[in-house]
Short mmCIF file of N, CA and C in Angstrom, two decimals:
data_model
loop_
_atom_site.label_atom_id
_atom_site.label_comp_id
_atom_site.label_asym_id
_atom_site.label_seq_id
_atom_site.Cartn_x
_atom_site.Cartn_y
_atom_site.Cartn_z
N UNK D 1 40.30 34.00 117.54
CA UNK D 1 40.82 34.91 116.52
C UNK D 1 40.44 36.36 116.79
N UNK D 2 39.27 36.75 117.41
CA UNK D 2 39.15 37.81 118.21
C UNK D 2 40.01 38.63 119.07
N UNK D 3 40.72 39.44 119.12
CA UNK D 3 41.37 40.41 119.72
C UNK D 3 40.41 41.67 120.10
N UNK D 4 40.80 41.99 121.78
CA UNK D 4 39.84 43.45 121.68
C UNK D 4 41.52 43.71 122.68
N UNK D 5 41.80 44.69 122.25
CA UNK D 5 42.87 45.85 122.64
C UNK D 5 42.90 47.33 123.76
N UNK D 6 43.31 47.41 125.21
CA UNK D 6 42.75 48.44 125.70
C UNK D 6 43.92 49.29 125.35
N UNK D 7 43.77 50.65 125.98
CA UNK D 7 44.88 51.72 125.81
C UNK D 7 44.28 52.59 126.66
N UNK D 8 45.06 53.56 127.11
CA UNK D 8 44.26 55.17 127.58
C UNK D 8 44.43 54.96 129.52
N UNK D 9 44.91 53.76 130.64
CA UNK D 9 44.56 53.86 131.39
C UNK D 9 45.98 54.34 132.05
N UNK D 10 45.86 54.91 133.17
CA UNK D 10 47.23 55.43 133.76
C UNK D 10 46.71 56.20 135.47
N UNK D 11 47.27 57.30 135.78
CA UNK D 11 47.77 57.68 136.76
C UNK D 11 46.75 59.17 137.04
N UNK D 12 46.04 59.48 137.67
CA UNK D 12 45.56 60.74 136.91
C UNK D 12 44.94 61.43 138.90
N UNK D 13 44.96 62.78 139.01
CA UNK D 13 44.54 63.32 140.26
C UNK D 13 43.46 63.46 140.32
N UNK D 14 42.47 63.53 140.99
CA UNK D 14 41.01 63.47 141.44
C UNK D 14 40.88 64.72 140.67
N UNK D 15 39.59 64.56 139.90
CA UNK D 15 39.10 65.88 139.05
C UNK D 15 39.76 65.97 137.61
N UNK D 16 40.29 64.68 137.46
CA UNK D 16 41.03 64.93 136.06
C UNK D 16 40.46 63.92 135.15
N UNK D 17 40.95 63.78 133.90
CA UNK D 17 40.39 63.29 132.83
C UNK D 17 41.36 61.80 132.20
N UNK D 18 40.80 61.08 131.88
CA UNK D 18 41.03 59.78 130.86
C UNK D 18 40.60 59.32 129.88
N UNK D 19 40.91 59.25 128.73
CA UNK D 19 39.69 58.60 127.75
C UNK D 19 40.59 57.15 127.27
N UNK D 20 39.60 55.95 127.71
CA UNK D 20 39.75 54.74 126.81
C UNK D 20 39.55 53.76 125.93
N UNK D 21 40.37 53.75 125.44
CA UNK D 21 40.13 52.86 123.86
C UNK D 21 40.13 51.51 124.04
N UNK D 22 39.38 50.63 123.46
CA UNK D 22 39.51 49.19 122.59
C UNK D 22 38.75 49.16 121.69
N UNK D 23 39.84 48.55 120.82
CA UNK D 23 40.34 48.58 119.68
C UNK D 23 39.61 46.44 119.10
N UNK D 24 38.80 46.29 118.62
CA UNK D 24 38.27 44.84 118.07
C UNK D 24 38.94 44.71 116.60
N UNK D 25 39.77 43.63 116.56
CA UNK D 25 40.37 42.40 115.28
C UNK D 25 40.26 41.54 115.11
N UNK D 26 40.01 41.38 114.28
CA UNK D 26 39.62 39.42 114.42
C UNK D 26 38.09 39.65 113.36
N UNK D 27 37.75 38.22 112.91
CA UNK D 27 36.20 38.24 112.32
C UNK D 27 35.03 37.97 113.41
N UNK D 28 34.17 39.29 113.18
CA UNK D 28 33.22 39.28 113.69
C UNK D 28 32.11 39.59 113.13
N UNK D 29 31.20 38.85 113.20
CA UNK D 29 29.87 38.75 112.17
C UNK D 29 28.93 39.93 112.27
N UNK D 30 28.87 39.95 113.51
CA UNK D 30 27.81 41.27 113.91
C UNK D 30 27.99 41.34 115.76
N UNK D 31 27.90 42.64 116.14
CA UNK D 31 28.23 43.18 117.14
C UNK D 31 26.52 43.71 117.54
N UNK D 32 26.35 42.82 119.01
CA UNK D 32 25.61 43.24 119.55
C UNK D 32 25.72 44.60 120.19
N UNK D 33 26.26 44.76 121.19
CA UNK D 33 27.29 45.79 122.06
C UNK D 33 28.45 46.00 122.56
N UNK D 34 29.00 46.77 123.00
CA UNK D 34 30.24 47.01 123.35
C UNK D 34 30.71 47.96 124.58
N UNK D 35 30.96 47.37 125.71
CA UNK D 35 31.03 48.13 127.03
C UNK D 35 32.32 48.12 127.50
N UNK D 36 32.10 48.47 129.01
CA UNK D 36 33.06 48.44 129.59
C UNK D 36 33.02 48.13 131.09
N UNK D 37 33.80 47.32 131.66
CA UNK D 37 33.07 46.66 133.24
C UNK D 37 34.53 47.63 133.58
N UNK D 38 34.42 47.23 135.34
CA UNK D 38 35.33 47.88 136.15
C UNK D 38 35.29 46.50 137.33
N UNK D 39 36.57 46.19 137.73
CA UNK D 39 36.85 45.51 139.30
C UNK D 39 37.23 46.32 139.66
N UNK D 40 37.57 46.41 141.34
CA UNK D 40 38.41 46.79 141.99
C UNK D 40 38.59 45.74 143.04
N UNK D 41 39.79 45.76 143.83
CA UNK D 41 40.47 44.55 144.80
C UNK D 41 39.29 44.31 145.48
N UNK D 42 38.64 43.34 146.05
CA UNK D 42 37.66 42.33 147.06
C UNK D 42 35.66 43.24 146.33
N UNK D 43 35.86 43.65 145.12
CA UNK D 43 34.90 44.07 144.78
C UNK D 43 34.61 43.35 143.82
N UNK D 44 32.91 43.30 143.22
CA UNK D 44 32.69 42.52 141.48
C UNK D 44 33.05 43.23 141.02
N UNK D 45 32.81 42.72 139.62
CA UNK D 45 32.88 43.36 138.66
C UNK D 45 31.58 43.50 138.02
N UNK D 46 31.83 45.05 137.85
CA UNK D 46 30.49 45.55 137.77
C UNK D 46 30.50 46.13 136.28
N UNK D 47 29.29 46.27 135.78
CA UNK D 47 29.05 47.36 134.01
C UNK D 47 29.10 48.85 134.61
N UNK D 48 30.29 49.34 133.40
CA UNK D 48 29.96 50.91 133.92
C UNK D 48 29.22 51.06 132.90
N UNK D 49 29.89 51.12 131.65
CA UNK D 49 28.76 51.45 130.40
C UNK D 49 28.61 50.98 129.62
N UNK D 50 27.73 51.40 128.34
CA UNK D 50 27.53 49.96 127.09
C UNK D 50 26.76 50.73 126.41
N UNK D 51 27.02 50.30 124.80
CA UNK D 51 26.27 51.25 123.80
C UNK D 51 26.26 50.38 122.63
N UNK D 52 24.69 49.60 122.62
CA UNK D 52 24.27 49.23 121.35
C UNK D 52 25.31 49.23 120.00
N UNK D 53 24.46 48.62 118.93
CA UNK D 53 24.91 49.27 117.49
C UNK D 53 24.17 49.94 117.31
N UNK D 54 23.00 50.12 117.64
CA UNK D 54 22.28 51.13 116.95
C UNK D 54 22.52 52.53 117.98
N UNK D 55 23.32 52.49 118.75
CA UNK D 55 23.56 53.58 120.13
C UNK D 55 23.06 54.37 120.71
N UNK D 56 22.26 53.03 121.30
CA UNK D 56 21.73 53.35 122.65
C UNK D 56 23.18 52.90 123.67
N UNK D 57 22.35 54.04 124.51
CA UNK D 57 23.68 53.77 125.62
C UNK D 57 23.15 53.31 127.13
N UNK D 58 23.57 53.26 128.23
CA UNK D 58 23.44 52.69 129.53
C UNK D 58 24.76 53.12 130.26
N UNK D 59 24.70 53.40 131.49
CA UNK D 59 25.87 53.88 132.91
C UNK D 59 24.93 53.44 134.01
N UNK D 60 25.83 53.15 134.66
CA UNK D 60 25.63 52.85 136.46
C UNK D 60 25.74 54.65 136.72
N UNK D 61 25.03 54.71 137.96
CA UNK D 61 24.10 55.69 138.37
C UNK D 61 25.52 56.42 139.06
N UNK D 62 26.62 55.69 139.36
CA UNK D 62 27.45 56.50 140.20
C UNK D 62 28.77 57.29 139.26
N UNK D 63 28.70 57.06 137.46
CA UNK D 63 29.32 57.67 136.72
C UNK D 63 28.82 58.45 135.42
N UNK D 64 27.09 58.51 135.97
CA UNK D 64 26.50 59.44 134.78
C UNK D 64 26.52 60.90 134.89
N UNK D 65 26.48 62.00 133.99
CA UNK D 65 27.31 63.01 133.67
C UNK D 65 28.32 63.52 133.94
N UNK D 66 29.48 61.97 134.20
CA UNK D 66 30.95 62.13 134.04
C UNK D 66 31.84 61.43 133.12
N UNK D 67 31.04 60.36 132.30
CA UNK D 67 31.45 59.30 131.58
C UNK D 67 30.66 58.99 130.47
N UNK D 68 31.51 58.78 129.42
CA UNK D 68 30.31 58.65 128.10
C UNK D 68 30.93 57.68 127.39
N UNK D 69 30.48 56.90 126.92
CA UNK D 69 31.15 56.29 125.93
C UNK D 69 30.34 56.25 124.80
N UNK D 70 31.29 55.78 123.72
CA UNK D 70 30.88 56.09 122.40
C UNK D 70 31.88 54.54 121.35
N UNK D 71 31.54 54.62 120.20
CA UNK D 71 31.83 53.54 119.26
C UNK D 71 32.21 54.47 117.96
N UNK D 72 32.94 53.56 117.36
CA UNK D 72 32.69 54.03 116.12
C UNK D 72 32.87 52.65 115.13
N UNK D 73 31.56 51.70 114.89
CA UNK D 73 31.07 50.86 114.47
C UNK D 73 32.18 50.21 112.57
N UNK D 74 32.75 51.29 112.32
CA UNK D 74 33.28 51.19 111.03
C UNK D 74 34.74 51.00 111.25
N UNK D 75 35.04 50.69 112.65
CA UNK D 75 36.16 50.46 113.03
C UNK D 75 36.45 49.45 114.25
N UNK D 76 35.40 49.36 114.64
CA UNK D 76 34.56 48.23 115.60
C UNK D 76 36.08 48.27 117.05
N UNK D 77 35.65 50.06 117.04
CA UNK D 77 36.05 50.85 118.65
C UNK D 77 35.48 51.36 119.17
N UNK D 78 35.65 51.09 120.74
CA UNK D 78 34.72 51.44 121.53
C UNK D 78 35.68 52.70 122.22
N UNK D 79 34.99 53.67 122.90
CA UNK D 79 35.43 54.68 123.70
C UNK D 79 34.93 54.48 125.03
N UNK D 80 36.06 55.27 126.16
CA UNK D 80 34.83 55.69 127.30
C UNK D 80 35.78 57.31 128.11
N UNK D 81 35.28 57.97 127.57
CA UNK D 81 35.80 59.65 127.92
C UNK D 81 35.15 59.48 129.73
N UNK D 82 36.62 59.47 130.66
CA UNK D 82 36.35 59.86 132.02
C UNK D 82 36.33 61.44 132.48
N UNK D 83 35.55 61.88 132.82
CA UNK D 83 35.85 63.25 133.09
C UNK D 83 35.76 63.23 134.74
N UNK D 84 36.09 64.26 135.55
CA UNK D 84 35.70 64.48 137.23
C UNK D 84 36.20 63.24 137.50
N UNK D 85 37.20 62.18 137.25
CA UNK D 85 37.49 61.13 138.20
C UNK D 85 37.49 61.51 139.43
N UNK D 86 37.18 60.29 140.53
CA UNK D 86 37.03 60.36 142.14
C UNK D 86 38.08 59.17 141.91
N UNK D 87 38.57 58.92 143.43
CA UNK D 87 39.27 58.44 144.02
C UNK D 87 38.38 56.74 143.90
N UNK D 88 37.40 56.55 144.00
CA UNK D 88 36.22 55.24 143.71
C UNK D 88 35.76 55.16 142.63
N UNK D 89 36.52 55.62 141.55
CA UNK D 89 36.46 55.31 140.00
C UNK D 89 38.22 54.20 139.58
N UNK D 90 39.19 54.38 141.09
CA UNK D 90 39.87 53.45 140.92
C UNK D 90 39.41 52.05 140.79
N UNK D 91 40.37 51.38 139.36
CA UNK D 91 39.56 49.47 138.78
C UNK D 91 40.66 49.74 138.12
N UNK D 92 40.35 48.14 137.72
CA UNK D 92 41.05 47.30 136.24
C UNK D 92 39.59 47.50 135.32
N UNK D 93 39.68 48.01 134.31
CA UNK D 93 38.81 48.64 133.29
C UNK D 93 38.77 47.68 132.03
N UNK D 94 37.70 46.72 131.76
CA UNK D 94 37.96 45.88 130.98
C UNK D 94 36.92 45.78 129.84
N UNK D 95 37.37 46.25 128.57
CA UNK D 95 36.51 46.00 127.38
C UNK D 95 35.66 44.97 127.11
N UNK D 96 34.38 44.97 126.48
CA UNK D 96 33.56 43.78 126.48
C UNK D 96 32.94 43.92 124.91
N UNK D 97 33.14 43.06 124.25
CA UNK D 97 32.35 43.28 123.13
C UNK D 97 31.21 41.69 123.17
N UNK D 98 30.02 42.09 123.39
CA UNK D 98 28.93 40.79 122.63
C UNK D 98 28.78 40.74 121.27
N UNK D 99 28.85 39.99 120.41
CA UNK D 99 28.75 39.48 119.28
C UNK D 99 27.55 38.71 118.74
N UNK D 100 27.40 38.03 117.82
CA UNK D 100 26.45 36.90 117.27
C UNK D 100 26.80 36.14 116.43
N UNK D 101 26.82 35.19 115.77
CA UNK D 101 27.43 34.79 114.40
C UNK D 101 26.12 34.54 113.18
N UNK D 102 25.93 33.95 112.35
CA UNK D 102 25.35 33.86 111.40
C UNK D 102 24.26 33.09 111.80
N UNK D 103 24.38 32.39 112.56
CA UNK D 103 23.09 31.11 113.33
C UNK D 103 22.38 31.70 114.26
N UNK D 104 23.33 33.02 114.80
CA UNK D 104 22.04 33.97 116.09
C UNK D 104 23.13 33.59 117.56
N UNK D 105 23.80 32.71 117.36
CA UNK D 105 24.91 32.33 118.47
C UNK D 105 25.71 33.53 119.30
N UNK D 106 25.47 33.62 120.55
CA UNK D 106 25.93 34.83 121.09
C UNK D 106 27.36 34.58 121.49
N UNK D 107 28.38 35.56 121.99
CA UNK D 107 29.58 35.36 122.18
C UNK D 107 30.36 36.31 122.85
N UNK D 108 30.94 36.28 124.17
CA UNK D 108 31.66 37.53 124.46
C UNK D 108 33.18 37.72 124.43
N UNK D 109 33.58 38.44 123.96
CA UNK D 109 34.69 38.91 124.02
C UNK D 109 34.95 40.04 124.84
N UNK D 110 36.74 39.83 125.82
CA UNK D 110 37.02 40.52 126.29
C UNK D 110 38.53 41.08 126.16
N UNK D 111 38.70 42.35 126.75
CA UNK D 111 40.40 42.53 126.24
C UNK D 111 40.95 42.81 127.61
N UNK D 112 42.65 42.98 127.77
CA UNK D 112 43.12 42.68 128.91
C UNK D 112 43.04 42.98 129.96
N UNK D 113 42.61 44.10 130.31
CA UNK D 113 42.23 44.90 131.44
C UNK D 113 43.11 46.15 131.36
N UNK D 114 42.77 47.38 131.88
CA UNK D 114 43.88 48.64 131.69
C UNK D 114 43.63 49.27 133.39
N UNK D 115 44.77 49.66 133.80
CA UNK D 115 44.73 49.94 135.25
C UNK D 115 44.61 51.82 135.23
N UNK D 116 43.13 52.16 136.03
CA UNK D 116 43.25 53.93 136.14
C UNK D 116 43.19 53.79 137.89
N UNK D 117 44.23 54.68 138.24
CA UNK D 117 44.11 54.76 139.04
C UNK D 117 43.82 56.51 139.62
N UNK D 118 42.78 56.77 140.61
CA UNK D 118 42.66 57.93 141.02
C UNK D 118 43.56 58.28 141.96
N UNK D 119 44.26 59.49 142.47
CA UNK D 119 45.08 59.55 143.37
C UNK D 119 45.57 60.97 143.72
N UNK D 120 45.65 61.53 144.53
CA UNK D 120 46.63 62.87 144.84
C UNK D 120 48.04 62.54 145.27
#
């Protein structure tokens, strides 16, 4: 019954900007965190970022002071503002929300993936 929703990914030239959304529906009891991983073709999938409820945040070392993400908990959306894209910030960009339910039961949810691609 969980839905998480992406938006925001597209086409953009090295040095330019993206910001992406997902969007969580569905009943959810309580929200641990809410990130965002990245693949790219014959690569993992790796965490770019993630920000508590109480927001604290976390980035991989190769997109910090270019990428921020943010929540806004009363709407249970997550952000992630790209700024300076490189050409190796090209992925499938995929929302992650952890959860809990009433028993302490953990749970992840994910939404479809959104394609940014860097490019001249």
């Amino acid at each position: 019954q969980v839905q998480l929703v992406e938006s925001g990914g597209g086409l953009v030239q090295p040095g330019g900007s993206l910001r992406l959304s997902c969007a969580a529906s569905g009943i959810i009891w309580s929200i641990n965190a809410m990130g965002w991983y990245r693949q790219a073709p014959g690569k993992e999938r790796e965490l770019v970022a993630a920000v508590t409820s109480v927001g604290s945040t976390n980035y991989v070392d190769s997109v910090k002071g270019r990428f921020t993400i943010s929540r806004d908990n009363a709407k249970n959306t997550v952000y992630l503002q790209m700024n300076s894209l490189k050409p190796e910030d090209t992925a499938v960009y995929y929302c992650n929300v952890n959860a809990r339910d009433w028993l302490g039961y953990e749970y992840d949810y994910w939404g479809q993936g959104t394609q940014v691609t860097v490019s001249s």
